[in-house]
mmCIF file of N, CA and C in Angstrom:
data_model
loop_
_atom_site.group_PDB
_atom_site.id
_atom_site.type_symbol
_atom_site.label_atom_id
_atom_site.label_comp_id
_atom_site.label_asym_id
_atom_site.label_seq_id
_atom_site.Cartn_x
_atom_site.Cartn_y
_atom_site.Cartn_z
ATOM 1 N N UNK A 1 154.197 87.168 41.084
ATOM 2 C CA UNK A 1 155.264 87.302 42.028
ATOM 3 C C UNK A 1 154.703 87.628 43.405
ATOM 4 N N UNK A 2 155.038 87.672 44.265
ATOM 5 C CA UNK A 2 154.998 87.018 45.883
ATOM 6 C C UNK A 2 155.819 87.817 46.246
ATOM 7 N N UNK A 3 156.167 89.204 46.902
ATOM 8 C CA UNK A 3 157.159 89.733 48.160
ATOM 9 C C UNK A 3 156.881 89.977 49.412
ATOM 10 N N UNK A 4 157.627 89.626 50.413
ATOM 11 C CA UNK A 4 157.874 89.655 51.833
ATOM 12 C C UNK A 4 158.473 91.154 52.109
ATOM 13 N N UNK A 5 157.488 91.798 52.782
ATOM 14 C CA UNK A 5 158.603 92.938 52.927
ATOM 15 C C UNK A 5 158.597 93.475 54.373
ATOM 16 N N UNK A 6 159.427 94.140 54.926
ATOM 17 C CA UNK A 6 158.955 93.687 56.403
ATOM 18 C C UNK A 6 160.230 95.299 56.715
ATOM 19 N N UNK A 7 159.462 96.164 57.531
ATOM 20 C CA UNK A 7 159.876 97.616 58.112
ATOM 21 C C UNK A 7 160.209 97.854 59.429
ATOM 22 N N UNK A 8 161.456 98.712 59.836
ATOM 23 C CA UNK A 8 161.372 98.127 61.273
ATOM 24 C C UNK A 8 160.309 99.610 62.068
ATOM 25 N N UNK A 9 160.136 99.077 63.560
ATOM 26 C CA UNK A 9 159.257 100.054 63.550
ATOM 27 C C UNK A 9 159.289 101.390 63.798
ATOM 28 N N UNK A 10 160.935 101.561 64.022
ATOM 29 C CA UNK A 10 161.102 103.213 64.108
ATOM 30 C C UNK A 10 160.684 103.866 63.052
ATOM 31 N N UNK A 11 160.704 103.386 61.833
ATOM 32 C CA UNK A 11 159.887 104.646 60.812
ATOM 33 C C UNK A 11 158.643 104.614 61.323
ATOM 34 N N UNK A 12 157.785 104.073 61.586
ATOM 35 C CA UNK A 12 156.629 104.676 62.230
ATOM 36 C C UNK A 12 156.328 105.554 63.202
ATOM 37 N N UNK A 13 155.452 106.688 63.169
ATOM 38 C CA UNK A 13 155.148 107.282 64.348
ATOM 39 C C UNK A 13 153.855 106.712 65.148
ATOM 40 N N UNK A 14 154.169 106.551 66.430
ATOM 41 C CA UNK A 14 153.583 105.811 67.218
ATOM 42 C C UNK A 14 152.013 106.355 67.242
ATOM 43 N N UNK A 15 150.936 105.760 67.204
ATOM 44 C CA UNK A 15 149.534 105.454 67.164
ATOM 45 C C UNK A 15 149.041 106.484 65.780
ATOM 46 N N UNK A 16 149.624 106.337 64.722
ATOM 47 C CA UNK A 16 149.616 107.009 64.045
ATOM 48 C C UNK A 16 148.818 105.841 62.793
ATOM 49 N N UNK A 17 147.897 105.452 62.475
ATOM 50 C CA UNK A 17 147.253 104.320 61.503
ATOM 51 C C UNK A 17 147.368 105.232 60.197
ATOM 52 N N UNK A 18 147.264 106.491 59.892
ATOM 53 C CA UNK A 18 147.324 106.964 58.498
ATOM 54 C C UNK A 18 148.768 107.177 58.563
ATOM 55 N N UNK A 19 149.923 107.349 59.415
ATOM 56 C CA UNK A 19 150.818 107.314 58.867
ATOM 57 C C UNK A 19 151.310 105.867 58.697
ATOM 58 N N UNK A 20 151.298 105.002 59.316
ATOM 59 C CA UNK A 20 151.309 103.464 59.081
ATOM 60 C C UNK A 20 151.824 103.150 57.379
ATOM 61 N N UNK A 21 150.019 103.150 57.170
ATOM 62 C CA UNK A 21 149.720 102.630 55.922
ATOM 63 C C UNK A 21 149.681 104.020 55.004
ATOM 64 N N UNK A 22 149.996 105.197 54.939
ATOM 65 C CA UNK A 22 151.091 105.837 53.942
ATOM 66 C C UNK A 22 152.265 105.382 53.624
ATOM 67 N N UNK A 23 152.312 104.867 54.594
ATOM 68 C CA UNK A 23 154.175 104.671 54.565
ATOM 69 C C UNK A 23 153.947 103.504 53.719
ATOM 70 N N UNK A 24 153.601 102.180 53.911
ATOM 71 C CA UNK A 24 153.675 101.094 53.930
ATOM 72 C C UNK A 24 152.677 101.143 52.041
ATOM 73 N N UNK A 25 151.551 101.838 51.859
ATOM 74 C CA UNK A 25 150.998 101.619 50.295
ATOM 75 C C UNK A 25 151.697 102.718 49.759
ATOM 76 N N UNK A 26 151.071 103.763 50.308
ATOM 77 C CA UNK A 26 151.583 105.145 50.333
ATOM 78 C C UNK A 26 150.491 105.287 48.245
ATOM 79 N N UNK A 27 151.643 106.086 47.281
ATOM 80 C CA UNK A 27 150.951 105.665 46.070
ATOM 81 C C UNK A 27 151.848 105.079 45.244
ATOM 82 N N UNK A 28 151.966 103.726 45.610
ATOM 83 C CA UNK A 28 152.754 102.991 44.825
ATOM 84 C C UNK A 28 152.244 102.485 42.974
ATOM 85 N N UNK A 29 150.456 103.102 43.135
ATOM 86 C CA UNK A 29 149.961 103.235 42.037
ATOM 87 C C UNK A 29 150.480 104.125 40.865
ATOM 88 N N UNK A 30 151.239 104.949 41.483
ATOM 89 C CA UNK A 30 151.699 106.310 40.708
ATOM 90 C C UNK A 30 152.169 105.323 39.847
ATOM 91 N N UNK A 31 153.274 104.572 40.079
ATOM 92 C CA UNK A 31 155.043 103.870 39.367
ATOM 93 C C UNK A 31 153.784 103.513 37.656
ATOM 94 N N UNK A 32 154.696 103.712 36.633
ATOM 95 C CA UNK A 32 153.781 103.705 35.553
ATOM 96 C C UNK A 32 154.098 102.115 35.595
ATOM 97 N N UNK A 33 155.158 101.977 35.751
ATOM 98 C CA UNK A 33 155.342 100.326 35.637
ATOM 99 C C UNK A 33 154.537 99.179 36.185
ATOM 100 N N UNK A 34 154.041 99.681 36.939
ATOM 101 C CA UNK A 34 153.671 98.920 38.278
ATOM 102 C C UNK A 34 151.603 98.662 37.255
ATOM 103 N N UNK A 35 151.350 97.215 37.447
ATOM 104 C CA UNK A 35 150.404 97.212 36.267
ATOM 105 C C UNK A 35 148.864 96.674 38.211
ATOM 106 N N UNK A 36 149.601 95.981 38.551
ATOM 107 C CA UNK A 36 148.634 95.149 39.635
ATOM 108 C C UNK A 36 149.566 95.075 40.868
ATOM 109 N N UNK A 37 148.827 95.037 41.793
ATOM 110 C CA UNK A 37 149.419 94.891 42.823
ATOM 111 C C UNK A 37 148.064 94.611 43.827
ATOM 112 N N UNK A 38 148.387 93.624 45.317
ATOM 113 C CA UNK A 38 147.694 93.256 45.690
ATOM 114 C C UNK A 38 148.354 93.191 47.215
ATOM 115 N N UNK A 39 147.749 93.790 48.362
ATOM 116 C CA UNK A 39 147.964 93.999 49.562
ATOM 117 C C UNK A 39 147.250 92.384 50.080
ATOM 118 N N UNK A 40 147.944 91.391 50.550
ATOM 119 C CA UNK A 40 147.316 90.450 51.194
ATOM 120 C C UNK A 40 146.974 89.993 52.552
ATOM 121 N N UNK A 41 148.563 90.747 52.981
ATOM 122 C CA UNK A 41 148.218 90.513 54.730
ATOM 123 C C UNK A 41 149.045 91.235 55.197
ATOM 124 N N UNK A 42 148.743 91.846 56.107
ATOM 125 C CA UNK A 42 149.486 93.094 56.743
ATOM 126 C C UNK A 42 149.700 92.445 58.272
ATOM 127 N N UNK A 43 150.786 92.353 59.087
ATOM 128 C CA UNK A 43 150.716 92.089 60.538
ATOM 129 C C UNK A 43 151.540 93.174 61.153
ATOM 130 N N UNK A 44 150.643 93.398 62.025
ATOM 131 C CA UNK A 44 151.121 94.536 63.517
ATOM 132 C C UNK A 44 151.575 93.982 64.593
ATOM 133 N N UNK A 45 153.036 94.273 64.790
ATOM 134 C CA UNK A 45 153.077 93.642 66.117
ATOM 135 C C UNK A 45 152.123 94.604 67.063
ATOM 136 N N UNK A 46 152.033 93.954 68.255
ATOM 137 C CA UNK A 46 151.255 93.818 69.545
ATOM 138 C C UNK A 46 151.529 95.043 70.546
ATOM 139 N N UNK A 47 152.579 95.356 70.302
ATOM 140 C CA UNK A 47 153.143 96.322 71.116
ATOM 141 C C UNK A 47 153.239 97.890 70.448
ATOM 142 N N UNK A 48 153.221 97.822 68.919
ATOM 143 C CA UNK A 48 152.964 98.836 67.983
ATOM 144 C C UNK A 48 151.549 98.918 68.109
ATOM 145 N N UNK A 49 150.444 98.184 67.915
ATOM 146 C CA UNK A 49 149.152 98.532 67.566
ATOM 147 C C UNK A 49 148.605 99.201 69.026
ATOM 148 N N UNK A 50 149.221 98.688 70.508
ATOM 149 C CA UNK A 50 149.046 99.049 71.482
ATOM 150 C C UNK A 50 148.919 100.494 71.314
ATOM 151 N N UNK A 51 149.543 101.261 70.585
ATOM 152 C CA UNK A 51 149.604 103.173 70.791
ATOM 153 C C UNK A 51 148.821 103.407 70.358
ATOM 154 N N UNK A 52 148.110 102.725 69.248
ATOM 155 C CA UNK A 52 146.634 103.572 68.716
ATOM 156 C C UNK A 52 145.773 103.587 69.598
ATOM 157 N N UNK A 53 145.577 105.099 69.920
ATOM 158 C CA UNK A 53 144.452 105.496 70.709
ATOM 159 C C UNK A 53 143.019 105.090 70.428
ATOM 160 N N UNK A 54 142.615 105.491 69.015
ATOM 161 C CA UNK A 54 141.468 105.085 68.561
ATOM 162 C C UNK A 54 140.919 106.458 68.689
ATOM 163 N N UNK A 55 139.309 106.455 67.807
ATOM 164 C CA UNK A 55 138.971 108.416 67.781
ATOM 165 C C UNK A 55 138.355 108.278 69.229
ATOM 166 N N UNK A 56 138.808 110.260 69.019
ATOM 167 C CA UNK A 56 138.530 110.848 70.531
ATOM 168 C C UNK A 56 137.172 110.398 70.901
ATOM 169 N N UNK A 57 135.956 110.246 70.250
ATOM 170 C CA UNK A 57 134.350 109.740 70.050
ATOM 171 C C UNK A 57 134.412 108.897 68.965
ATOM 172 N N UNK A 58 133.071 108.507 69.675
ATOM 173 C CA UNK A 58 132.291 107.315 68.909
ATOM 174 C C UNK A 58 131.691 107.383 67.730
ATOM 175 N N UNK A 59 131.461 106.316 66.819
ATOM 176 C CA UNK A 59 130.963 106.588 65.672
ATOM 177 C C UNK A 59 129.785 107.338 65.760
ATOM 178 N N UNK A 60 128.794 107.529 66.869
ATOM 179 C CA UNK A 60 127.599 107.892 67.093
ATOM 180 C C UNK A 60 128.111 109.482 66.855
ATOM 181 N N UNK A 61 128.760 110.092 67.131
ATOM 182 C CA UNK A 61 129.056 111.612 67.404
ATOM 183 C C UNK A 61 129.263 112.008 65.577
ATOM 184 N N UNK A 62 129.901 110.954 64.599
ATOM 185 C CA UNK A 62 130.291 111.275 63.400
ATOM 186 C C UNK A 62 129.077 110.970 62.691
ATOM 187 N N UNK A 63 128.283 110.245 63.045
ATOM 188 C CA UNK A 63 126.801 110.268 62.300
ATOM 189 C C UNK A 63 126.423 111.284 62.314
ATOM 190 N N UNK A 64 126.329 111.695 63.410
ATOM 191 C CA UNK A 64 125.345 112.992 63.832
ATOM 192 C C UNK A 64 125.984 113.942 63.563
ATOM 193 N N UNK A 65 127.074 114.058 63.018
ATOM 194 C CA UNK A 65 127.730 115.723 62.366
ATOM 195 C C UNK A 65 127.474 115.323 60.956
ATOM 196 N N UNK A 66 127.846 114.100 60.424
ATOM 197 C CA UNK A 66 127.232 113.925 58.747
ATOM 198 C C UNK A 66 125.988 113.829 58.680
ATOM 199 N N UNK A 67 125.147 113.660 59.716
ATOM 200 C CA UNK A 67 123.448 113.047 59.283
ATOM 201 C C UNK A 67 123.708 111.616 58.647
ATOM 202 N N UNK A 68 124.324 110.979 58.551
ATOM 203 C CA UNK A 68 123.934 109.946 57.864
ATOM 204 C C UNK A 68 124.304 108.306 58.782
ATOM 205 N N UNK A 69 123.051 108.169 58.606
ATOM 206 C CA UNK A 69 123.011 106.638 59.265
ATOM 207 C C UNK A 69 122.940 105.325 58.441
ATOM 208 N N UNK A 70 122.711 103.812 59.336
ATOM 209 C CA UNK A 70 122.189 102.741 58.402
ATOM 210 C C UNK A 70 123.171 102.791 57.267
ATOM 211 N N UNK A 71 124.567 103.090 56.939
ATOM 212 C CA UNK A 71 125.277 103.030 56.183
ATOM 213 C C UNK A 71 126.596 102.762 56.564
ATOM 214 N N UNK A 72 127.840 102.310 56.315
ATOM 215 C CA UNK A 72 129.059 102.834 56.128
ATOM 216 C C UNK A 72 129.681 104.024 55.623
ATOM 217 N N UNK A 73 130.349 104.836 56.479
ATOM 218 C CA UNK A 73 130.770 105.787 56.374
ATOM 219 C C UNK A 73 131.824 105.516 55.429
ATOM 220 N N UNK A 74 132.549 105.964 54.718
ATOM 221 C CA UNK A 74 133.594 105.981 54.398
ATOM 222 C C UNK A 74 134.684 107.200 53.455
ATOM 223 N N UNK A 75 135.943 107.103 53.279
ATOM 224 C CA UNK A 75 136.288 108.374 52.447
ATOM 225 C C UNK A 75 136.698 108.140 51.077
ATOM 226 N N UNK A 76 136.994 108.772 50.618
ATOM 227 C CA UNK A 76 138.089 108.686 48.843
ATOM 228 C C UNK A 76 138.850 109.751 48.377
ATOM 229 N N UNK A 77 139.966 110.021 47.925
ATOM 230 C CA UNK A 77 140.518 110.449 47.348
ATOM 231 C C UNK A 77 140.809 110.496 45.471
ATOM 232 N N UNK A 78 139.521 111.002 44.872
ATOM 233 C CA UNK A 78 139.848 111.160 43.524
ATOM 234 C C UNK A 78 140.934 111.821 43.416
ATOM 235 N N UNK A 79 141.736 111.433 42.168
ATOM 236 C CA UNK A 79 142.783 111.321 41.455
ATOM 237 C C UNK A 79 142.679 111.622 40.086
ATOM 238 N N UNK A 80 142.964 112.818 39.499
ATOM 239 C CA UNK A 80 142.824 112.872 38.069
ATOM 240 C C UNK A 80 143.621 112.247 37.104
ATOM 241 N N UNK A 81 144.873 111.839 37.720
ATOM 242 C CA UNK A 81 145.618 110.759 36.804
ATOM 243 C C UNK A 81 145.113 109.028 37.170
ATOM 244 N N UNK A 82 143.757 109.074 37.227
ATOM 245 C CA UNK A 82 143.426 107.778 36.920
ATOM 246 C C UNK A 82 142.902 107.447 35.373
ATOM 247 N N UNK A 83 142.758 108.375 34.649
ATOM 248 C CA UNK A 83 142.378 108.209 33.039
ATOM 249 C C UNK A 83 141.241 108.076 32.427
ATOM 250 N N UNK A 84 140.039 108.961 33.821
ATOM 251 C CA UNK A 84 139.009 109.203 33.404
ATOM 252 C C UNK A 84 138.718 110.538 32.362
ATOM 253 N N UNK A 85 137.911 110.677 32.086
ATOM 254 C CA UNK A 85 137.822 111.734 30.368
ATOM 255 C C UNK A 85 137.101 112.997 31.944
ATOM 256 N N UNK A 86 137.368 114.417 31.479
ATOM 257 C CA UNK A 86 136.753 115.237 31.753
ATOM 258 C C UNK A 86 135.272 115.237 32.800
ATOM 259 N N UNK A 87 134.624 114.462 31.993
ATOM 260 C CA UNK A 87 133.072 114.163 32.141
ATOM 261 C C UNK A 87 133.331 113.087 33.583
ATOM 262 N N UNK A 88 133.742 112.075 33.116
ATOM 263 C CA UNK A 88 133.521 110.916 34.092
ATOM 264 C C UNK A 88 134.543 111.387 35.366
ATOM 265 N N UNK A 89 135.293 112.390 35.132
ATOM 266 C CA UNK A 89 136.130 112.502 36.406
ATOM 267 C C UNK A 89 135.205 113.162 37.634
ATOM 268 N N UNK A 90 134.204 114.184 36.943
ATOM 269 C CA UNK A 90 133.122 114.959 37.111
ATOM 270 C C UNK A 90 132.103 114.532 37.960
ATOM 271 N N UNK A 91 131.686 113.536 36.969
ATOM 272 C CA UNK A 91 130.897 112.262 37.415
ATOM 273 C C UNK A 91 131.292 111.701 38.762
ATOM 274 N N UNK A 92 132.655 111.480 38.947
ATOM 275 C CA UNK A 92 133.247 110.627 40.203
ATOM 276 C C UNK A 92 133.542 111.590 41.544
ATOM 277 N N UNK A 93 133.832 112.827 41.063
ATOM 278 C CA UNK A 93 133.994 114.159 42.158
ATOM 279 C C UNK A 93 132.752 114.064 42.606
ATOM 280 N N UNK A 94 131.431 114.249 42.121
ATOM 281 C CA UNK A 94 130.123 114.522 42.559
ATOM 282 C C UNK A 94 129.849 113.548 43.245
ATOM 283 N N UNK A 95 130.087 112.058 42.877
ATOM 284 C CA UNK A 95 129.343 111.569 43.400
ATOM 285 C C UNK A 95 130.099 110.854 45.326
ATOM 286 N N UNK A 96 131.267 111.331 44.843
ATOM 287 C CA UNK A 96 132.341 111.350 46.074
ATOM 288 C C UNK A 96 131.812 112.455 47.360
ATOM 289 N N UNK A 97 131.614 113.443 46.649
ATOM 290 C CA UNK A 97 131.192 114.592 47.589
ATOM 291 C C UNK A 97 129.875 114.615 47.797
ATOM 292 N N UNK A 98 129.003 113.963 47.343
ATOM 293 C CA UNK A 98 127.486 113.448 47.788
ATOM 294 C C UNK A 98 127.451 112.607 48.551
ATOM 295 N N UNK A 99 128.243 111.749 48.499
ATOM 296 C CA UNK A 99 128.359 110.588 49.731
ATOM 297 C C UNK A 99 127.389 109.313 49.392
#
């Protein structure tokens, strides 16, 4: 199945990209029903994406508070209702918080 779904933009708060796409995925993973789902194309109008400021500094300033270079930065949010056993959830915390 294929849906069109389309928000107007007052629920958004303006230059706000994590509230955006909360709103818009948010955890639609929770729904037990819900087996796959697939984000394909997202469009911003022109005049909405205009408010994102973008960060106060450059990626150069966030290297240098993590130390870590020559990589992609990135984040995660483990979830214990993903249906890993004890061990492997363990496994996935550590290796989340090691980076």
């Amino acid at each position: 199945y294929i849906a069109y779904v389309a928000y107007p933009l007052d629920l958004f708060e303006e230059g706000s990209v994590t509230n955006m796409f909360t709103s818009i995925v948010g955890n639609v993973f929770g729904f037990k029903a819900l087996r796959a789902l697939r984000l394909e194309d997202l469009r911003i109008p022109p005049a909405y994406s205009k408010t994102f400021q973008g960060p106060p500094h450059g990626i150069q300033v966030e290297r240098d508070k993590l130390n870590k270079y020559g990589r992609p930065l990135l984040g995660c949010t483990i979830k214990p209702k993903l249906g890993l056993s004890a061990k492997n959830y363990g496994r996935a915390v550590y290796e989340c918080l090691r980076g």
